[in-house]
Amino acid sequence: PPAPAKAMPEPPVPADLNGVLTRLERSVRQRLPRGVKYRVSLLPELWTSDADPSAARTLVLALVAEAGREIKSGGQLVLGTRNYAFDEASLAETPGAEMGEFVRLTVRDSGPGLSDEALDQVFDAELTRRPAVAQAAETMRQLGGFIRVESAEGVGTAVHLYLPRAKAEPAATDEAAAAAAAE
């Protein structure tokens, strides 16, 4: 008999990462010490991403829990989203960035921040003070994205996860574009 046909993998369903973060509010608050303020700053017209929503959720919750251990009462944690397109000019201004369009998820804390030495070691799983960041870097590579960390002692740390923008727009958008082209 002929070999069974291999099923074609389903194309990824573009993820609404604002929706993913909005549904995490309760879980985020549970990971923060009492007295730590929490807010979100979500871009209303955020692009969709082909990244696995459960992977994004896991990364964000691990980063929040780690940041929560650093923040004192009266501090703040902010989750944010933005759209970012990197071209050759912006690559030169953004160390570690990659060419393309990305959805950025940010976990920003007002903790003690990292020294220059600790920031240099942040992605080294054996030396880092922030193991969730080192793990996130590996996961981001698997998801086709990248990670950047900004930190200043006495100010706090921002971890930016750059997930690739969805390659295919939702069907409704394709239909609307086809209708517009036909006119």
Short mmCIF file of N, CA and C in Angstrom, two decimals:
data_model
loop_
_atom_site.label_atom_id
_atom_site.label_comp_id
_atom_site.label_asym_id
_atom_site.label_seq_id
_atom_site.Cartn_x
_atom_site.Cartn_y
_atom_site.Cartn_z
N PRO A 1 0.84 -1.19 0.00
CA PRO A 1 0.00 0.00 0.00
C PRO A 1 0.87 1.25 0.00
N PRO A 2 0.34 2.34 -0.56
CA PRO A 2 1.12 3.58 -0.57
C PRO A 2 1.29 4.13 0.84
N ALA A 3 2.38 4.83 1.02
CA ALA A 3 2.65 5.45 2.33
C ALA A 3 1.57 6.49 2.60
N PRO A 4 1.16 6.59 3.86
CA PRO A 4 0.14 7.60 4.17
C PRO A 4 0.68 9.00 3.89
N ALA A 5 -0.19 9.81 3.36
CA ALA A 5 0.21 11.20 3.07
C ALA A 5 0.49 11.93 4.36
N LYS A 6 1.56 12.70 4.33
CA LYS A 6 1.89 13.49 5.52
C LYS A 6 0.97 14.69 5.56
N ALA A 7 0.41 14.93 6.70
CA ALA A 7 -0.46 16.10 6.85
C ALA A 7 0.39 17.36 6.81
N MET A 8 -0.08 18.33 6.07
CA MET A 8 0.61 19.61 6.03
C MET A 8 0.41 20.30 7.37
N PRO A 9 1.46 20.86 7.94
CA PRO A 9 1.25 21.56 9.21
C PRO A 9 0.34 22.76 9.00
N GLU A 10 -0.50 22.98 9.98
CA GLU A 10 -1.40 24.13 9.93
C GLU A 10 -0.57 25.40 10.05
N PRO A 11 -0.90 26.41 9.24
CA PRO A 11 -0.17 27.67 9.41
C PRO A 11 -0.52 28.27 10.77
N PRO A 12 0.42 28.98 11.37
CA PRO A 12 0.13 29.54 12.69
C PRO A 12 -1.02 30.55 12.60
N VAL A 13 -1.81 30.58 13.64
CA VAL A 13 -2.89 31.57 13.72
C VAL A 13 -2.28 32.82 14.33
N PRO A 14 -2.38 33.96 13.65
CA PRO A 14 -1.78 35.17 14.21
C PRO A 14 -2.32 35.47 15.61
N ALA A 15 -1.43 35.73 16.54
CA ALA A 15 -1.79 35.94 17.93
C ALA A 15 -1.98 37.43 18.24
N ASP A 16 -3.02 37.72 18.99
CA ASP A 16 -3.26 39.06 19.53
C ASP A 16 -2.56 39.12 20.88
N LEU A 17 -1.34 39.65 20.89
CA LEU A 17 -0.56 39.64 22.13
C LEU A 17 -1.10 40.63 23.16
N ASN A 18 -1.81 41.67 22.73
CA ASN A 18 -2.47 42.54 23.70
C ASN A 18 -3.51 41.73 24.47
N GLY A 19 -4.25 40.88 23.78
CA GLY A 19 -5.23 40.03 24.44
C GLY A 19 -4.57 39.06 25.41
N VAL A 20 -3.43 38.51 25.01
CA VAL A 20 -2.69 37.59 25.88
C VAL A 20 -2.31 38.31 27.17
N LEU A 21 -1.74 39.52 27.06
CA LEU A 21 -1.31 40.26 28.25
C LEU A 21 -2.50 40.69 29.11
N THR A 22 -3.58 41.11 28.48
CA THR A 22 -4.76 41.55 29.23
C THR A 22 -5.30 40.41 30.09
N ARG A 23 -5.31 39.20 29.55
CA ARG A 23 -5.82 38.05 30.31
C ARG A 23 -4.87 37.62 31.43
N LEU A 24 -3.66 38.16 31.46
CA LEU A 24 -2.69 37.79 32.50
C LEU A 24 -2.75 38.67 33.74
N GLU A 25 -3.60 39.67 33.75
CA GLU A 25 -3.56 40.65 34.85
C GLU A 25 -3.57 39.99 36.23
N ARG A 26 -4.49 39.10 36.47
CA ARG A 26 -4.59 38.45 37.79
C ARG A 26 -3.30 37.68 38.13
N SER A 27 -2.80 36.92 37.15
CA SER A 27 -1.57 36.14 37.38
C SER A 27 -0.38 37.05 37.64
N VAL A 28 -0.31 38.18 36.94
CA VAL A 28 0.78 39.14 37.15
C VAL A 28 0.70 39.69 38.57
N ARG A 29 -0.47 40.14 38.97
CA ARG A 29 -0.63 40.71 40.32
C ARG A 29 -0.26 39.71 41.41
N GLN A 30 -0.55 38.43 41.19
CA GLN A 30 -0.22 37.39 42.17
C GLN A 30 1.29 37.19 42.31
N ARG A 31 2.04 37.57 41.31
CA ARG A 31 3.49 37.39 41.33
C ARG A 31 4.24 38.61 41.86
N LEU A 32 3.52 39.65 42.21
CA LEU A 32 4.15 40.88 42.69
C LEU A 32 3.93 41.03 44.20
N PRO A 33 4.92 41.57 44.90
CA PRO A 33 4.76 41.81 46.34
C PRO A 33 3.69 42.87 46.58
N ARG A 34 3.12 42.83 47.76
CA ARG A 34 2.15 43.88 48.15
C ARG A 34 2.82 45.24 48.05
N GLY A 35 2.05 46.21 47.63
CA GLY A 35 2.56 47.57 47.56
C GLY A 35 3.26 47.91 46.26
N VAL A 36 3.39 46.94 45.36
CA VAL A 36 4.00 47.22 44.06
C VAL A 36 2.88 47.58 43.09
N LYS A 37 3.03 48.72 42.45
CA LYS A 37 2.03 49.17 41.47
C LYS A 37 2.23 48.41 40.17
N TYR A 38 1.11 48.13 39.51
CA TYR A 38 1.16 47.43 38.23
C TYR A 38 0.30 48.19 37.23
N ARG A 39 0.85 48.38 36.03
CA ARG A 39 0.04 48.99 34.98
C ARG A 39 0.45 48.41 33.64
N VAL A 40 -0.44 48.60 32.67
CA VAL A 40 -0.17 48.15 31.31
C VAL A 40 -0.16 49.35 30.38
N SER A 41 0.62 49.26 29.34
CA SER A 41 0.70 50.29 28.31
C SER A 41 0.67 49.56 26.97
N LEU A 42 -0.56 49.29 26.48
CA LEU A 42 -0.73 48.49 25.28
C LEU A 42 -1.02 49.38 24.07
N LEU A 43 -0.28 49.16 22.99
CA LEU A 43 -0.51 49.88 21.75
C LEU A 43 -1.81 49.38 21.14
N PRO A 44 -2.79 50.27 20.91
CA PRO A 44 -4.10 49.82 20.41
C PRO A 44 -4.04 49.10 19.05
N GLU A 45 -3.22 49.54 18.14
CA GLU A 45 -3.15 48.94 16.80
C GLU A 45 -1.96 47.98 16.69
N LEU A 46 -1.77 47.16 17.70
CA LEU A 46 -0.63 46.24 17.72
C LEU A 46 -0.75 45.22 16.59
N TRP A 47 0.37 45.00 15.90
CA TRP A 47 0.39 43.96 14.87
C TRP A 47 0.18 42.61 15.53
N THR A 48 -0.26 41.65 14.74
CA THR A 48 -0.34 40.28 15.24
C THR A 48 1.02 39.62 15.05
N SER A 49 1.21 38.52 15.75
CA SER A 49 2.46 37.77 15.68
C SER A 49 2.14 36.30 15.48
N ASP A 50 3.01 35.58 14.76
CA ASP A 50 2.86 34.14 14.60
C ASP A 50 3.40 33.38 15.82
N ALA A 51 3.96 34.10 16.78
CA ALA A 51 4.53 33.45 17.97
C ALA A 51 3.44 32.72 18.75
N ASP A 52 3.80 31.61 19.30
CA ASP A 52 2.88 30.81 20.12
C ASP A 52 2.45 31.62 21.34
N PRO A 53 1.14 31.90 21.48
CA PRO A 53 0.68 32.71 22.61
C PRO A 53 1.03 32.09 23.97
N SER A 54 1.02 30.76 24.06
CA SER A 54 1.34 30.14 25.36
C SER A 54 2.81 30.35 25.70
N ALA A 55 3.69 30.36 24.68
CA ALA A 55 5.11 30.63 24.94
C ALA A 55 5.29 32.07 25.40
N ALA A 56 4.59 33.01 24.76
CA ALA A 56 4.66 34.41 25.17
C ALA A 56 4.17 34.58 26.60
N ARG A 57 3.08 33.93 26.93
CA ARG A 57 2.51 34.00 28.28
C ARG A 57 3.50 33.46 29.31
N THR A 58 4.10 32.31 29.01
CA THR A 58 5.08 31.71 29.92
C THR A 58 6.28 32.62 30.13
N LEU A 59 6.80 33.20 29.05
CA LEU A 59 7.94 34.11 29.15
C LEU A 59 7.60 35.32 30.02
N VAL A 60 6.48 35.95 29.75
CA VAL A 60 6.10 37.15 30.49
C VAL A 60 5.92 36.84 31.97
N LEU A 61 5.24 35.75 32.29
CA LEU A 61 5.01 35.43 33.71
C LEU A 61 6.32 35.11 34.43
N ALA A 62 7.25 34.45 33.76
CA ALA A 62 8.56 34.18 34.38
C ALA A 62 9.33 35.48 34.61
N LEU A 63 9.30 36.38 33.64
CA LEU A 63 9.98 37.67 33.79
C LEU A 63 9.33 38.52 34.88
N VAL A 64 8.01 38.48 34.97
CA VAL A 64 7.30 39.23 36.01
C VAL A 64 7.66 38.69 37.40
N ALA A 65 7.66 37.36 37.54
CA ALA A 65 7.99 36.76 38.84
C ALA A 65 9.41 37.14 39.25
N GLU A 66 10.33 37.09 38.31
CA GLU A 66 11.72 37.45 38.62
C GLU A 66 11.83 38.93 39.00
N ALA A 67 11.17 39.80 38.24
CA ALA A 67 11.18 41.23 38.55
C ALA A 67 10.54 41.48 39.92
N GLY A 68 9.47 40.75 40.21
CA GLY A 68 8.77 40.92 41.48
C GLY A 68 9.66 40.65 42.69
N ARG A 69 10.63 39.78 42.51
CA ARG A 69 11.57 39.50 43.62
C ARG A 69 12.53 40.66 43.84
N GLU A 70 12.67 41.52 42.85
CA GLU A 70 13.61 42.64 42.92
C GLU A 70 12.96 43.95 43.39
N ILE A 71 11.66 44.09 43.18
CA ILE A 71 10.98 45.37 43.42
C ILE A 71 10.54 45.46 44.88
N LYS A 72 10.78 46.62 45.46
CA LYS A 72 10.35 46.89 46.84
C LYS A 72 8.95 47.51 46.82
N SER A 73 8.28 47.47 47.97
CA SER A 73 6.97 48.10 48.10
C SER A 73 7.09 49.57 47.68
N GLY A 74 6.12 50.04 46.94
CA GLY A 74 6.16 51.40 46.41
C GLY A 74 6.73 51.45 45.01
N GLY A 75 7.33 50.34 44.57
CA GLY A 75 7.88 50.27 43.22
C GLY A 75 6.79 50.02 42.19
N GLN A 76 7.21 49.81 40.96
CA GLN A 76 6.24 49.65 39.88
C GLN A 76 6.72 48.64 38.85
N LEU A 77 5.76 47.93 38.27
CA LEU A 77 6.02 47.05 37.15
C LEU A 77 5.07 47.45 36.03
N VAL A 78 5.61 47.56 34.82
CA VAL A 78 4.80 47.95 33.66
C VAL A 78 4.97 46.89 32.58
N LEU A 79 3.84 46.45 32.02
CA LEU A 79 3.86 45.60 30.83
C LEU A 79 3.44 46.46 29.66
N GLY A 80 4.17 46.38 28.57
CA GLY A 80 3.83 47.20 27.43
C GLY A 80 3.99 46.47 26.12
N THR A 81 3.34 47.01 25.09
CA THR A 81 3.48 46.48 23.73
C THR A 81 3.71 47.62 22.76
N ARG A 82 4.46 47.35 21.72
CA ARG A 82 4.72 48.32 20.66
C ARG A 82 5.01 47.56 19.37
N ASN A 83 4.87 48.24 18.25
CA ASN A 83 5.28 47.72 16.94
C ASN A 83 6.66 48.29 16.63
N TYR A 84 7.54 47.47 16.10
CA TYR A 84 8.88 47.93 15.73
C TYR A 84 9.29 47.36 14.39
N ALA A 85 9.74 48.23 13.51
CA ALA A 85 10.29 47.81 12.22
C ALA A 85 11.75 48.24 12.20
N PHE A 86 12.63 47.29 11.95
CA PHE A 86 14.06 47.58 11.90
C PHE A 86 14.55 47.53 10.45
N ASP A 87 15.16 48.63 10.03
CA ASP A 87 15.81 48.68 8.73
C ASP A 87 17.31 48.84 8.99
N GLU A 88 18.08 49.01 7.95
CA GLU A 88 19.54 49.08 8.15
C GLU A 88 19.96 50.23 9.05
N ALA A 89 19.30 51.38 8.92
CA ALA A 89 19.66 52.54 9.74
C ALA A 89 19.36 52.28 11.22
N SER A 90 18.18 51.73 11.51
CA SER A 90 17.83 51.50 12.92
C SER A 90 18.60 50.34 13.53
N LEU A 91 19.08 49.41 12.71
CA LEU A 91 19.90 48.31 13.23
C LEU A 91 21.19 48.85 13.85
N ALA A 92 21.76 49.86 13.22
CA ALA A 92 23.00 50.44 13.72
C ALA A 92 22.79 51.11 15.08
N GLU A 93 21.59 51.62 15.32
CA GLU A 93 21.27 52.30 16.58
C GLU A 93 20.80 51.36 17.67
N THR A 94 20.50 50.09 17.33
CA THR A 94 19.91 49.15 18.28
C THR A 94 20.74 47.88 18.33
N PRO A 95 21.73 47.82 19.21
CA PRO A 95 22.57 46.62 19.29
C PRO A 95 21.73 45.37 19.56
N GLY A 96 22.01 44.31 18.82
CA GLY A 96 21.32 43.04 19.01
C GLY A 96 20.03 42.92 18.22
N ALA A 97 19.60 43.99 17.56
CA ALA A 97 18.36 43.93 16.79
C ALA A 97 18.56 43.14 15.50
N GLU A 98 17.44 42.75 14.90
CA GLU A 98 17.45 42.04 13.64
C GLU A 98 16.56 42.77 12.64
N MET A 99 16.84 42.62 11.37
CA MET A 99 16.07 43.25 10.32
C MET A 99 14.66 42.65 10.29
N GLY A 100 13.66 43.51 10.12
CA GLY A 100 12.29 43.02 9.97
C GLY A 100 11.31 43.77 10.85
N GLU A 101 10.08 43.26 10.85
CA GLU A 101 8.99 43.86 11.65
C GLU A 101 8.69 42.96 12.83
N PHE A 102 8.57 43.58 14.00
CA PHE A 102 8.40 42.83 15.24
C PHE A 102 7.34 43.46 16.13
N VAL A 103 6.72 42.61 16.93
CA VAL A 103 5.86 43.04 18.02
C VAL A 103 6.73 42.98 19.27
N ARG A 104 6.81 44.10 19.99
CA ARG A 104 7.65 44.13 21.19
C ARG A 104 6.79 44.04 22.43
N LEU A 105 7.11 43.08 23.30
CA LEU A 105 6.52 42.97 24.64
C LEU A 105 7.59 43.41 25.62
N THR A 106 7.23 44.32 26.53
CA THR A 106 8.21 44.83 27.50
C THR A 106 7.73 44.56 28.92
N VAL A 107 8.65 44.07 29.74
CA VAL A 107 8.45 43.96 31.19
C VAL A 107 9.45 44.92 31.81
N ARG A 108 8.93 46.03 32.37
CA ARG A 108 9.79 47.08 32.93
C ARG A 108 9.54 47.15 34.44
N ASP A 109 10.63 47.11 35.21
CA ASP A 109 10.48 47.19 36.67
C ASP A 109 11.30 48.34 37.23
N SER A 110 10.90 48.78 38.40
CA SER A 110 11.63 49.85 39.09
C SER A 110 12.50 49.28 40.21
N GLY A 111 13.00 48.07 39.98
CA GLY A 111 13.88 47.43 40.96
C GLY A 111 15.23 48.12 41.02
N PRO A 112 16.21 47.47 41.65
CA PRO A 112 17.51 48.09 41.85
C PRO A 112 18.34 48.25 40.57
N GLY A 113 17.94 47.57 39.50
CA GLY A 113 18.71 47.65 38.27
C GLY A 113 19.94 46.77 38.33
N LEU A 114 20.64 46.69 37.22
CA LEU A 114 21.82 45.85 37.12
C LEU A 114 23.06 46.71 36.92
N SER A 115 24.15 46.30 37.54
CA SER A 115 25.44 46.96 37.29
C SER A 115 25.85 46.67 35.85
N ASP A 116 26.82 47.40 35.36
CA ASP A 116 27.31 47.15 33.99
C ASP A 116 27.79 45.71 33.85
N GLU A 117 28.50 45.21 34.89
CA GLU A 117 29.00 43.83 34.84
C GLU A 117 27.85 42.84 34.80
N ALA A 118 26.83 43.03 35.65
CA ALA A 118 25.68 42.12 35.67
C ALA A 118 24.91 42.20 34.36
N LEU A 119 24.82 43.37 33.77
CA LEU A 119 24.13 43.52 32.49
C LEU A 119 24.89 42.77 31.39
N ASP A 120 26.21 42.84 31.42
CA ASP A 120 27.03 42.11 30.44
C ASP A 120 26.83 40.59 30.56
N GLN A 121 26.48 40.10 31.75
CA GLN A 121 26.33 38.67 32.00
C GLN A 121 24.87 38.21 31.97
N VAL A 122 23.95 39.09 31.64
CA VAL A 122 22.52 38.80 31.80
C VAL A 122 22.05 37.59 30.98
N PHE A 123 22.70 37.29 29.85
CA PHE A 123 22.27 36.15 29.04
C PHE A 123 23.06 34.88 29.31
N ASP A 124 24.04 34.94 30.20
CA ASP A 124 24.85 33.78 30.56
C ASP A 124 24.14 33.03 31.68
N ALA A 125 23.59 31.86 31.36
CA ALA A 125 22.77 31.10 32.31
C ALA A 125 23.51 30.77 33.61
N GLU A 126 24.84 30.65 33.56
CA GLU A 126 25.60 30.30 34.75
C GLU A 126 26.00 31.50 35.61
N LEU A 127 26.07 32.69 35.02
CA LEU A 127 26.54 33.86 35.75
C LEU A 127 25.47 34.89 36.08
N THR A 128 24.35 34.86 35.40
CA THR A 128 23.36 35.91 35.51
C THR A 128 22.66 35.98 36.86
N ARG A 129 22.28 37.20 37.24
CA ARG A 129 21.42 37.40 38.41
C ARG A 129 19.95 37.26 38.02
N ARG A 130 19.68 37.20 36.71
CA ARG A 130 18.31 37.13 36.20
C ARG A 130 18.14 35.90 35.30
N PRO A 131 18.05 34.69 35.89
CA PRO A 131 17.98 33.47 35.08
C PRO A 131 16.79 33.41 34.13
N ALA A 132 15.67 34.03 34.49
CA ALA A 132 14.51 34.02 33.58
C ALA A 132 14.83 34.79 32.30
N VAL A 133 15.68 35.80 32.39
CA VAL A 133 16.09 36.57 31.21
C VAL A 133 16.96 35.68 30.31
N ALA A 134 17.91 34.97 30.91
CA ALA A 134 18.77 34.08 30.13
C ALA A 134 17.93 33.01 29.43
N GLN A 135 16.95 32.45 30.13
CA GLN A 135 16.07 31.43 29.53
C GLN A 135 15.22 32.05 28.42
N ALA A 136 14.75 33.28 28.64
CA ALA A 136 13.93 33.96 27.63
C ALA A 136 14.72 34.18 26.35
N ALA A 137 16.01 34.45 26.47
CA ALA A 137 16.84 34.67 25.28
C ALA A 137 16.85 33.41 24.41
N GLU A 138 16.99 32.26 25.04
CA GLU A 138 16.98 31.00 24.29
C GLU A 138 15.61 30.76 23.65
N THR A 139 14.56 30.98 24.39
CA THR A 139 13.20 30.78 23.86
C THR A 139 12.93 31.73 22.71
N MET A 140 13.39 32.97 22.82
CA MET A 140 13.16 33.95 21.75
C MET A 140 13.85 33.51 20.46
N ARG A 141 15.02 32.93 20.56
CA ARG A 141 15.70 32.41 19.35
C ARG A 141 14.84 31.33 18.69
N GLN A 142 14.26 30.44 19.52
CA GLN A 142 13.40 29.37 18.99
C GLN A 142 12.14 29.94 18.34
N LEU A 143 11.66 31.07 18.83
CA LEU A 143 10.44 31.69 18.29
C LEU A 143 10.73 32.59 17.09
N GLY A 144 11.99 32.73 16.72
CA GLY A 144 12.35 33.56 15.58
C GLY A 144 12.48 35.03 15.92
N GLY A 145 12.58 35.33 17.21
CA GLY A 145 12.73 36.72 17.64
C GLY A 145 14.04 36.94 18.35
N PHE A 146 14.08 38.01 19.12
CA PHE A 146 15.27 38.32 19.90
C PHE A 146 14.87 39.11 21.13
N ILE A 147 15.83 39.34 22.01
CA ILE A 147 15.58 39.99 23.30
C ILE A 147 16.62 41.09 23.50
N ARG A 148 16.20 42.16 24.12
CA ARG A 148 17.14 43.23 24.52
C ARG A 148 16.84 43.56 25.98
N VAL A 149 17.87 43.92 26.71
CA VAL A 149 17.71 44.30 28.11
C VAL A 149 18.37 45.64 28.31
N GLU A 150 17.64 46.55 28.95
CA GLU A 150 18.19 47.85 29.35
C GLU A 150 18.10 47.91 30.87
N SER A 151 19.12 48.42 31.50
CA SER A 151 19.09 48.49 32.95
C SER A 151 20.04 49.58 33.43
N ALA A 152 19.66 50.19 34.53
CA ALA A 152 20.50 51.19 35.18
C ALA A 152 20.35 51.01 36.68
N GLU A 153 21.48 50.99 37.36
CA GLU A 153 21.44 50.85 38.81
C GLU A 153 20.64 51.99 39.42
N GLY A 154 19.76 51.64 40.35
CA GLY A 154 18.95 52.64 41.03
C GLY A 154 17.74 53.08 40.24
N VAL A 155 17.59 52.60 39.01
CA VAL A 155 16.46 53.01 38.16
C VAL A 155 15.55 51.83 37.85
N GLY A 156 16.13 50.70 37.45
CA GLY A 156 15.33 49.52 37.13
C GLY A 156 15.81 48.84 35.87
N THR A 157 15.01 47.88 35.44
CA THR A 157 15.37 47.05 34.29
C THR A 157 14.18 46.92 33.37
N ALA A 158 14.44 46.95 32.07
CA ALA A 158 13.41 46.71 31.05
C ALA A 158 13.88 45.55 30.18
N VAL A 159 13.04 44.53 30.08
CA VAL A 159 13.31 43.39 29.22
C VAL A 159 12.35 43.49 28.05
N HIS A 160 12.90 43.57 26.85
CA HIS A 160 12.10 43.72 25.63
C HIS A 160 12.17 42.42 24.83
N LEU A 161 11.02 41.82 24.60
CA LEU A 161 10.92 40.62 23.78
C LEU A 161 10.41 41.02 22.40
N TYR A 162 11.17 40.75 21.36
CA TYR A 162 10.78 41.11 19.99
C TYR A 162 10.34 39.84 19.26
N LEU A 163 9.03 39.74 19.03
CA LEU A 163 8.45 38.58 18.35
C LEU A 163 8.13 38.97 16.90
N PRO A 164 8.40 38.08 15.94
CA PRO A 164 8.17 38.44 14.55
C PRO A 164 6.70 38.76 14.28
N ARG A 165 6.49 39.78 13.46
CA ARG A 165 5.13 40.13 13.02
C ARG A 165 4.58 38.97 12.19
N ALA A 166 3.27 38.76 12.29
CA ALA A 166 2.63 37.69 11.52
C ALA A 166 2.89 37.89 10.03
N LYS A 167 3.21 36.80 9.36
CA LYS A 167 3.46 36.86 7.92
C LYS A 167 2.16 36.99 7.15
N ALA A 168 1.12 36.36 7.65
CA ALA A 168 -0.18 36.40 6.99
C ALA A 168 -1.16 37.20 7.85
N GLU A 169 -1.85 38.09 7.22
CA GLU A 169 -2.87 38.85 7.94
C GLU A 169 -4.11 37.97 8.08
N PRO A 170 -4.99 38.27 9.02
CA PRO A 170 -6.23 37.49 9.16
C PRO A 170 -7.03 37.51 7.85
N ALA A 171 -7.83 36.47 7.62
CA ALA A 171 -8.58 36.30 6.37
C ALA A 171 -9.43 37.53 6.04
N ALA A 172 -10.06 38.13 7.03
CA ALA A 172 -10.92 39.31 6.78
C ALA A 172 -10.11 40.42 6.12
N THR A 173 -8.89 40.61 6.55
CA THR A 173 -8.04 41.64 5.97
C THR A 173 -7.69 41.29 4.52
N ASP A 174 -7.38 40.00 4.26
CA ASP A 174 -7.08 39.57 2.90
C ASP A 174 -8.27 39.81 1.98
N GLU A 175 -9.47 39.48 2.46
CA GLU A 175 -10.67 39.69 1.66
C GLU A 175 -10.89 41.17 1.38
N ALA A 176 -10.67 42.00 2.39
CA ALA A 176 -10.86 43.44 2.21
C ALA A 176 -9.84 43.98 1.20
N ALA A 177 -8.60 43.50 1.27
CA ALA A 177 -7.57 43.96 0.34
C ALA A 177 -7.90 43.51 -1.08
N ALA A 178 -8.40 42.27 -1.23
CA ALA A 178 -8.77 41.79 -2.55
C ALA A 178 -9.93 42.59 -3.13
N ALA A 179 -10.91 42.91 -2.29
CA ALA A 179 -12.05 43.70 -2.74
C ALA A 179 -11.60 45.10 -3.17
N ALA A 180 -10.69 45.69 -2.40
CA ALA A 180 -10.19 47.04 -2.72
C ALA A 180 -9.41 47.00 -4.02
N ALA A 181 -8.64 45.94 -4.26
CA ALA A 181 -7.85 45.82 -5.48
C ALA A 181 -8.73 45.62 -6.70
N ALA A 182 -9.90 44.98 -6.51
CA ALA A 182 -10.81 44.71 -7.61
C ALA A 182 -11.55 45.96 -8.06
N GLU A 183 -11.61 46.98 -7.20
CA GLU A 183 -12.38 48.19 -7.53
C GLU A 183 -11.65 49.08 -8.48
#
